């Protein structure tokens, strides 16, 4: 088993982590190494569930924060073991950005912060890069909800060392339009369901997506048709047409609110009869940056020179915390646009910056 040196500089620790391959489903080796290294820290209470490890301080502090990151990566593309960029300022390798730089920051601080000012739950989990049902954080919250309880959560996914609060939610729903089938030679005997799609598409095309402010951050929404199916044969008036719609909504709405909003938009535009089937839904998450506990975090991160917090528009695992009623933000080293890229790399100064931001928060 690889021995991880948690007291090494966080950039060196990042390379140690990259050098243990951990493609989703193959996290056992890295989980063993993380568990063994944390077991050396007498101030942490450790629980392992599958290839997820939870390490907690139990100092009886008034507040508890959760700091989480996934151990798995997408498949390796000749980018393990790690290397340095030519200028020496970055680390290249699978997971450098998504998200072993963030995990290195977490491990380094987990070992160092023996007496943090808030109790900390460090969560290292498996199966983030694959289907939802396997997600290690989801499994932990089902099997050990008490281990995931807290007042505020930070997910160390790549954000270039800037706070990205909460995340938009997403729903996909089918708008089902019905007609009456007939031979196209006697089309007046039928009702054309594809023609009924025209006003729905017109309403969607005319819809102006909102930008919604939540806890001081601006969440830009989107409501779009992403698919159309219909038609039986070249000589049949179709009796059904389905328009698939994707709505990315701000954390001011629940998924039920979001479904209702789509129905309302269509109804208000005078579209005829339709039914809806929700095929996919994922909650949004509030950033919680108006909460007192978050203000200290925002200040600490600002002291590292990071720009103002911004909204997270894509869906991330912070929504799992949102679903538990725990406000959450993303904050980690690395450019999210490089996540999963063959040339994935992470700037070393962002690793140190994140470590400094979290350390300042957790010790003040
Ligand atoms: Zn990730």
Short mmCIF file of C-alpha atoms and ligand atoms in Angstrom, two decimals:
data_model
loop_
_atom_site.label_atom_id
_atom_site.label_comp_id
_atom_site.label_asym_id
_atom_site.label_seq_id
_atom_site.Cartn_x
_atom_site.Cartn_y
_atom_site.Cartn_z
CA UNK A 1 0.00 0.00 0.00
CA UNK A 2 1.19 3.53 -0.78
CA UNK A 3 1.99 5.61 2.27
CA UNK A 4 0.61 9.14 2.01
CA UNK A 5 2.61 11.84 3.77
CA UNK A 6 -0.08 14.23 4.99
CA UNK A 7 2.56 16.63 6.30
CA UNK A 8 4.16 17.09 2.87
CA UNK A 9 3.35 20.36 1.05
CA UNK A 10 -0.16 20.08 -0.46
CA UNK A 11 1.21 20.20 -4.02
CA UNK A 12 3.45 17.18 -3.31
CA UNK A 13 0.51 15.41 -1.71
CA UNK A 14 -1.53 16.12 -4.86
CA UNK A 15 1.07 14.22 -6.88
CA UNK A 16 1.08 11.32 -4.42
CA UNK A 17 -2.70 11.07 -4.84
CA UNK A 18 -2.58 11.25 -8.65
CA UNK A 19 0.00 8.46 -8.65
CA UNK A 20 -2.53 6.09 -7.06
CA UNK A 21 -4.94 5.34 -9.94
CA UNK A 22 -8.55 5.61 -8.75
CA UNK A 23 -10.89 5.44 -11.73
CA UNK A 24 -14.51 5.11 -10.51
CA UNK A 25 -15.07 1.57 -9.24
CA UNK A 26 -11.36 1.14 -8.52
CA UNK A 27 -11.01 3.39 -5.46
CA UNK A 28 -10.02 0.67 -2.95
CA UNK A 29 -6.26 1.42 -3.09
CA UNK A 30 -6.62 5.17 -2.61
CA UNK A 31 -9.28 4.67 0.07
CA UNK A 32 -6.92 2.29 1.92
CA UNK A 33 -4.12 4.87 1.73
CA UNK A 34 -6.37 7.73 2.90
CA UNK A 35 -7.80 5.66 5.75
CA UNK A 36 -4.35 4.52 6.92
CA UNK A 37 -2.95 8.06 6.83
CA UNK A 38 -5.90 9.55 8.72
CA UNK A 39 -5.73 6.74 11.29
CA UNK A 40 -2.41 8.29 12.39
CA UNK A 41 -4.29 11.41 13.47
CA UNK A 42 -5.42 10.86 17.05
CA UNK A 43 -7.79 13.84 16.95
CA UNK A 44 -10.04 12.32 14.27
CA UNK A 45 -12.82 9.75 14.61
CA UNK A 46 -12.83 7.65 11.45
CA UNK A 47 -15.64 5.68 9.79
CA UNK A 48 -15.27 3.75 6.56
CA UNK A 49 -18.25 2.78 4.40
CA UNK A 50 -17.26 0.95 1.22
CA UNK A 51 -14.56 3.17 -0.26
CA UNK A 52 -15.78 6.32 1.47
CA UNK A 53 -14.03 7.63 4.57
CA UNK A 54 -15.45 10.09 7.07
CA UNK A 55 -13.06 11.68 9.58
CA UNK A 56 -14.52 13.92 12.29
CA UNK A 57 -13.28 16.10 15.07
CA UNK A 58 -15.40 15.83 18.21
CA UNK A 59 -14.49 18.92 20.18
CA UNK A 60 -18.05 19.86 21.13
CA UNK A 61 -17.88 23.12 19.18
CA UNK A 62 -21.07 25.13 18.60
CA UNK A 63 -20.90 24.63 14.84
CA UNK A 64 -19.96 21.75 12.57
CA UNK A 65 -18.82 22.17 8.98
CA UNK A 66 -18.57 19.43 6.38
CA UNK A 67 -15.73 19.52 3.89
CA UNK A 68 -16.10 16.96 1.13
CA UNK A 69 -14.37 15.65 -1.97
CA UNK A 70 -14.46 12.59 -4.19
CA UNK A 71 -11.54 10.18 -4.57
CA UNK A 72 -12.42 8.81 -8.01
CA UNK A 73 -11.49 10.09 -11.45
CA UNK A 74 -12.60 9.56 -15.02
CA UNK A 75 -10.50 6.99 -16.97
CA UNK A 76 -6.75 7.56 -17.31
CA UNK A 77 -5.42 8.77 -20.69
CA UNK A 78 -1.63 8.36 -20.45
CA UNK A 79 -1.72 10.97 -17.68
CA UNK A 80 -0.64 8.89 -14.68
CA UNK A 81 1.88 9.13 -13.06
CA UNK A 82 1.86 12.87 -12.51
CA UNK A 83 4.38 15.36 -13.85
CA UNK A 84 5.17 19.06 -13.57
CA UNK A 85 4.26 21.58 -16.26
CA UNK A 86 7.31 22.85 -18.15
CA UNK A 87 7.33 26.13 -16.23
CA UNK A 88 7.13 24.22 -12.96
CA UNK A 89 3.99 26.09 -11.84
CA UNK A 90 1.45 23.34 -12.40
CA UNK A 91 0.84 19.64 -11.85
CA UNK A 92 -0.26 17.49 -14.78
CA UNK A 93 -2.14 14.23 -14.32
CA UNK A 94 -5.55 12.56 -14.18
CA UNK A 95 -7.42 14.11 -11.29
CA UNK A 96 -5.06 17.10 -10.89
CA UNK A 97 -8.09 19.36 -11.33
CA UNK A 98 -10.98 17.00 -10.64
CA UNK A 99 -10.23 16.71 -7.85
CA UNK A 100 -7.06 15.42 -6.22
CA UNK A 101 -5.76 18.95 -5.70
CA UNK A 102 -8.82 19.60 -3.54
CA UNK A 103 -8.47 16.24 -1.77
CA UNK A 104 -4.81 17.03 -1.02
CA UNK A 105 -5.85 20.35 0.57
CA UNK A 106 -8.42 18.48 2.67
CA UNK A 107 -6.02 15.75 3.83
CA UNK A 108 -3.29 18.24 4.64
CA UNK A 109 -5.66 20.32 6.79
CA UNK A 110 -7.32 17.28 8.36
CA UNK A 111 -3.91 16.27 9.72
CA UNK A 112 -2.85 19.77 10.75
CA UNK A 113 -5.99 21.25 12.33
CA UNK A 114 -6.03 19.48 15.69
CA UNK A 115 -8.12 22.16 17.39
CA UNK A 116 -10.20 23.94 14.74
CA UNK A 117 -12.63 26.64 15.88
CA UNK A 118 -15.55 24.64 14.43
CA UNK A 119 -15.94 20.89 14.46
CA UNK A 120 -15.08 19.49 11.05
CA UNK A 121 -16.41 16.45 9.22
CA UNK A 122 -13.99 15.51 6.42
CA UNK A 123 -15.72 13.36 3.80
CA UNK A 124 -13.76 11.47 1.12
CA UNK A 125 -16.06 9.49 -1.14
CA UNK A 126 -16.21 7.14 -4.12
CA UNK A 127 -18.17 6.91 -7.38
CA UNK A 128 -18.78 10.59 -8.14
CA UNK A 129 -17.92 10.37 -11.84
CA UNK A 130 -20.50 7.68 -12.65
CA UNK A 131 -24.24 7.17 -12.45
CA UNK A 132 -26.08 8.83 -9.62
CA UNK A 133 -27.22 5.59 -7.95
CA UNK A 134 -23.60 4.65 -7.11
CA UNK A 135 -22.59 8.02 -5.67
CA UNK A 136 -20.70 7.53 -2.40
CA UNK A 137 -21.96 10.77 -0.85
CA UNK A 138 -25.53 9.76 -1.58
CA UNK A 139 -24.88 6.34 -0.03
CA UNK A 140 -23.37 7.89 3.10
CA UNK A 141 -26.32 10.22 3.52
CA UNK A 142 -28.71 7.25 3.30
CA UNK A 143 -26.76 4.85 5.53
CA UNK A 144 -25.17 7.27 7.99
CA UNK A 145 -27.19 10.50 7.95
CA UNK A 146 -25.75 11.39 11.37
CA UNK A 147 -22.25 11.51 9.83
CA UNK A 148 -23.32 13.99 7.17
CA UNK A 149 -25.14 16.37 9.52
CA UNK A 150 -23.75 19.89 9.85
CA UNK A 151 -24.37 23.62 9.59
CA UNK A 152 -22.52 24.40 6.36
CA UNK A 153 -20.71 22.39 3.70
CA UNK A 154 -17.80 23.06 1.38
CA UNK A 155 -17.21 20.81 -1.61
CA UNK A 156 -13.62 21.13 -2.85
CA UNK A 157 -14.46 20.69 -6.54
CA UNK A 158 -12.40 22.89 -8.88
CA UNK A 159 -13.41 26.57 -8.93
CA UNK A 160 -9.99 28.22 -9.41
CA UNK A 161 -9.89 28.97 -5.69
CA UNK A 162 -13.00 31.15 -5.81
CA UNK A 163 -16.23 30.51 -3.90
CA UNK A 164 -19.03 29.27 -6.15
CA UNK A 165 -22.21 29.16 -4.12
CA UNK A 166 -24.97 26.57 -4.30
CA UNK A 167 -26.01 25.31 -7.71
CA UNK A 168 -28.91 25.48 -10.13
CA UNK A 169 -31.34 22.57 -10.18
CA UNK A 170 -32.44 20.73 -13.30
CA UNK A 171 -35.56 18.96 -14.50
CA UNK A 172 -36.29 17.19 -17.76
CA UNK A 173 -39.91 16.73 -18.69
CA UNK A 174 -41.83 15.44 -21.66
CA UNK A 175 -44.66 17.61 -22.96
CA UNK A 176 -47.02 15.07 -24.48
CA UNK A 177 -49.39 16.32 -27.20
CA UNK A 178 -52.16 14.05 -28.36
CA UNK A 179 -54.06 13.88 -31.65
CA UNK A 180 -56.00 11.30 -33.64
CA UNK A 181 -54.38 8.96 -36.14
CA UNK A 182 -55.78 8.75 -39.67
CA UNK A 183 -54.62 7.91 -43.19
CA UNK A 184 -53.01 11.01 -44.64
CA UNK A 185 -55.15 10.58 -47.76
CA UNK A 186 -58.12 11.42 -45.53
CA UNK A 187 -56.33 13.73 -43.13
CA UNK A 188 -59.55 15.56 -42.17
CA UNK A 189 -60.52 12.44 -40.20
CA UNK A 190 -57.52 12.84 -37.88
CA UNK A 191 -55.95 15.42 -35.56
CA UNK A 192 -52.27 16.12 -36.18
CA UNK A 193 -50.31 15.98 -32.92
CA UNK A 194 -47.10 17.28 -34.56
CA UNK A 195 -48.92 20.42 -35.64
CA UNK A 196 -49.96 20.88 -32.00
CA UNK A 197 -46.25 21.22 -31.17
CA UNK A 198 -45.99 24.53 -33.02
CA UNK A 199 -47.44 26.77 -30.27
CA UNK A 200 -45.42 24.93 -27.61
CA UNK A 201 -42.18 25.52 -29.51
CA UNK A 202 -43.18 29.13 -30.16
CA UNK A 203 -43.80 29.66 -26.43
CA UNK A 204 -40.41 28.14 -25.54
CA UNK A 205 -38.61 30.17 -28.19
CA UNK A 206 -40.24 33.38 -26.93
CA UNK A 207 -39.59 32.62 -23.25
CA UNK A 208 -37.09 34.96 -21.64
CA UNK A 209 -35.10 33.08 -19.00
CA UNK A 210 -34.84 34.75 -15.63
CA UNK A 211 -31.81 35.69 -13.59
CA UNK A 212 -32.71 35.16 -9.96
CA UNK A 213 -30.84 36.54 -6.98
CA UNK A 214 -30.47 34.07 -4.10
CA UNK A 215 -28.48 35.00 -0.97
CA UNK A 216 -26.78 37.76 -2.96
CA UNK A 217 -25.67 35.63 -5.94
CA UNK A 218 -27.12 35.79 -9.46
CA UNK A 219 -28.41 32.50 -10.87
CA UNK A 220 -29.08 32.53 -14.58
CA UNK A 221 -31.80 30.10 -15.63
CA UNK A 222 -32.53 28.35 -18.92
CA UNK A 223 -35.69 26.73 -20.32
CA UNK A 224 -35.19 24.88 -23.57
CA UNK A 225 -36.64 22.20 -25.82
CA UNK A 226 -33.93 19.54 -26.07
CA UNK A 227 -35.76 16.90 -28.10
CA UNK A 228 -38.81 16.23 -30.27
CA UNK A 229 -40.27 12.84 -31.19
CA UNK A 230 -43.35 12.04 -33.20
CA UNK A 231 -44.62 10.43 -36.38
CA UNK A 232 -45.72 6.89 -37.27
CA UNK A 233 -45.23 6.54 -41.00
CA UNK A 234 -45.05 8.68 -44.12
CA UNK A 235 -48.76 8.26 -44.77
CA UNK A 236 -50.23 8.53 -41.26
CA UNK A 237 -51.48 11.59 -39.42
CA UNK A 238 -49.55 11.31 -36.12
CA UNK A 239 -51.54 10.91 -32.94
CA UNK A 240 -48.70 11.82 -30.58
CA UNK A 241 -45.83 14.26 -30.40
CA UNK A 242 -43.47 14.59 -27.45
CA UNK A 243 -41.34 17.65 -26.79
CA UNK A 244 -38.63 17.11 -24.19
CA UNK A 245 -37.85 20.21 -22.17
CA UNK A 246 -34.92 20.90 -19.86
CA UNK A 247 -35.32 23.61 -17.24
CA UNK A 248 -32.26 24.75 -15.29
CA UNK A 249 -33.65 26.65 -12.34
CA UNK A 250 -32.34 28.86 -9.57
CA UNK A 251 -32.18 27.64 -5.95
CA UNK A 252 -35.16 29.84 -5.10
CA UNK A 253 -37.32 26.99 -6.46
CA UNK A 254 -37.91 23.39 -5.42
CA UNK A 255 -38.13 20.80 -8.19
CA UNK A 256 -41.93 20.77 -7.72
CA UNK A 257 -41.97 24.55 -8.16
CA UNK A 258 -39.89 24.14 -11.30
CA UNK A 259 -42.30 21.62 -12.82
CA UNK A 260 -45.19 23.94 -12.04
CA UNK A 261 -43.35 26.88 -13.60
CA UNK A 262 -42.96 25.04 -16.92
CA UNK A 263 -46.66 24.13 -16.89
CA UNK A 264 -47.57 27.74 -16.10
CA UNK A 265 -45.41 29.13 -18.90
CA UNK A 266 -47.11 26.85 -21.42
CA UNK A 267 -50.61 27.42 -20.07
CA UNK A 268 -50.14 31.21 -20.08
CA UNK A 269 -49.06 31.16 -23.71
CA UNK A 270 -52.37 29.64 -24.84
CA UNK A 271 -51.01 26.23 -25.81
CA UNK A 272 -53.86 23.71 -26.15
CA UNK A 273 -54.20 20.52 -24.14
CA UNK A 274 -51.04 18.71 -23.08
CA UNK A 275 -49.86 16.35 -20.37
CA UNK A 276 -46.44 16.24 -18.76
CA UNK A 277 -44.13 13.47 -17.57
CA UNK A 278 -41.11 14.39 -15.45
CA UNK A 279 -38.25 12.10 -16.53
CA UNK A 280 -35.37 13.51 -14.47
CA UNK A 281 -35.10 15.86 -11.52
CA UNK A 282 -32.24 17.14 -9.40
CA UNK A 283 -32.59 19.67 -6.61
CA UNK A 284 -30.93 23.05 -6.60
CA UNK A 285 -28.91 24.15 -3.58
CA UNK A 286 -28.90 27.50 -1.83
CA UNK A 287 -25.47 29.05 -1.28
CA UNK A 288 -26.34 30.02 2.27
CA UNK A 289 -23.93 32.95 2.05
CA UNK A 290 -26.29 35.08 4.13
CA UNK A 291 -25.77 32.77 7.13
CA UNK A 292 -23.40 33.95 9.83
CA UNK A 293 -21.27 30.83 9.56
CA UNK A 294 -20.61 31.59 5.89
CA UNK A 295 -19.58 35.19 6.39
CA UNK A 296 -16.36 34.18 8.13
CA UNK A 297 -15.63 31.82 5.28
CA UNK A 298 -16.22 34.52 2.66
CA UNK A 299 -13.89 36.89 4.57
CA UNK A 300 -11.19 34.26 4.96
CA UNK A 301 -11.27 33.44 1.25
CA UNK A 302 -11.26 37.15 0.33
CA UNK A 303 -8.08 37.51 2.40
CA UNK A 304 -6.33 35.14 -0.04
CA UNK A 305 -7.01 37.63 -2.86
CA UNK A 306 -9.82 35.61 -4.43
CA UNK A 307 -12.54 37.52 -6.33
CA UNK A 308 -16.09 37.85 -4.95
CA UNK A 309 -18.21 34.69 -4.69
CA UNK A 310 -20.23 33.82 -7.77
CA UNK A 311 -23.14 31.46 -8.45
CA UNK A 312 -22.50 27.87 -9.55
CA UNK A 313 -24.61 27.27 -12.63
CA UNK A 314 -23.95 23.59 -13.31
CA UNK A 315 -25.28 20.86 -11.02
CA UNK A 316 -22.81 19.45 -8.48
CA UNK A 317 -22.94 17.27 -5.40
CA UNK A 318 -23.55 20.39 -3.27
CA UNK A 319 -27.20 19.72 -4.11
CA UNK A 320 -27.02 16.57 -1.95
CA UNK A 321 -26.34 18.88 0.97
CA UNK A 322 -29.08 21.22 -0.21
CA UNK A 323 -31.52 18.29 -0.12
CA UNK A 324 -30.52 17.73 3.52
CA UNK A 325 -31.14 21.40 4.29
CA UNK A 326 -27.41 22.19 4.60
CA UNK A 327 -26.26 25.28 2.66
CA UNK A 328 -23.19 24.50 0.60
CA UNK A 329 -20.57 26.03 -1.67
CA UNK A 330 -17.94 24.80 -4.09
CA UNK A 331 -14.37 25.93 -3.41
CA UNK A 332 -11.28 24.21 -4.73
CA UNK A 333 -8.13 24.48 -6.83
CA UNK A 334 -8.12 23.93 -10.58
CA UNK A 335 -9.91 25.21 -13.65
CA UNK A 336 -13.25 23.38 -13.99
CA UNK A 337 -12.96 23.56 -17.78
CA UNK A 338 -9.90 21.28 -17.56
CA UNK A 339 -11.77 18.62 -15.56
CA UNK A 340 -11.85 15.34 -17.54
CA UNK A 341 -9.56 16.81 -20.24
CA UNK A 342 -6.63 14.67 -21.44
CA UNK A 343 -4.33 17.57 -20.55
CA UNK A 344 -5.82 18.01 -17.08
CA UNK A 345 -3.50 20.07 -14.88
CA UNK A 346 -3.75 22.25 -11.78
CA UNK A 347 -1.95 25.47 -10.84
CA UNK A 348 0.11 24.95 -7.69
CA UNK A 349 -0.61 28.45 -6.39
CA UNK A 350 -4.36 27.65 -6.39
CA UNK A 351 -3.71 24.59 -4.22
CA UNK A 352 -1.83 26.74 -1.69
CA UNK A 353 -4.44 29.51 -1.95
CA UNK A 354 -7.31 27.13 -1.11
CA UNK A 355 -5.40 25.62 1.74
CA UNK A 356 -4.74 29.12 3.12
CA UNK A 357 -8.39 30.17 2.72
CA UNK A 358 -9.77 27.12 4.53
CA UNK A 359 -7.08 27.24 7.23
CA UNK A 360 -7.80 30.92 7.95
CA UNK A 361 -11.51 30.18 8.29
CA UNK A 362 -11.16 27.10 10.46
CA UNK A 363 -8.73 28.68 12.91
CA UNK A 364 -10.29 32.12 13.39
ZN1 LIG B 1 -15.35 16.33 -9.53
#
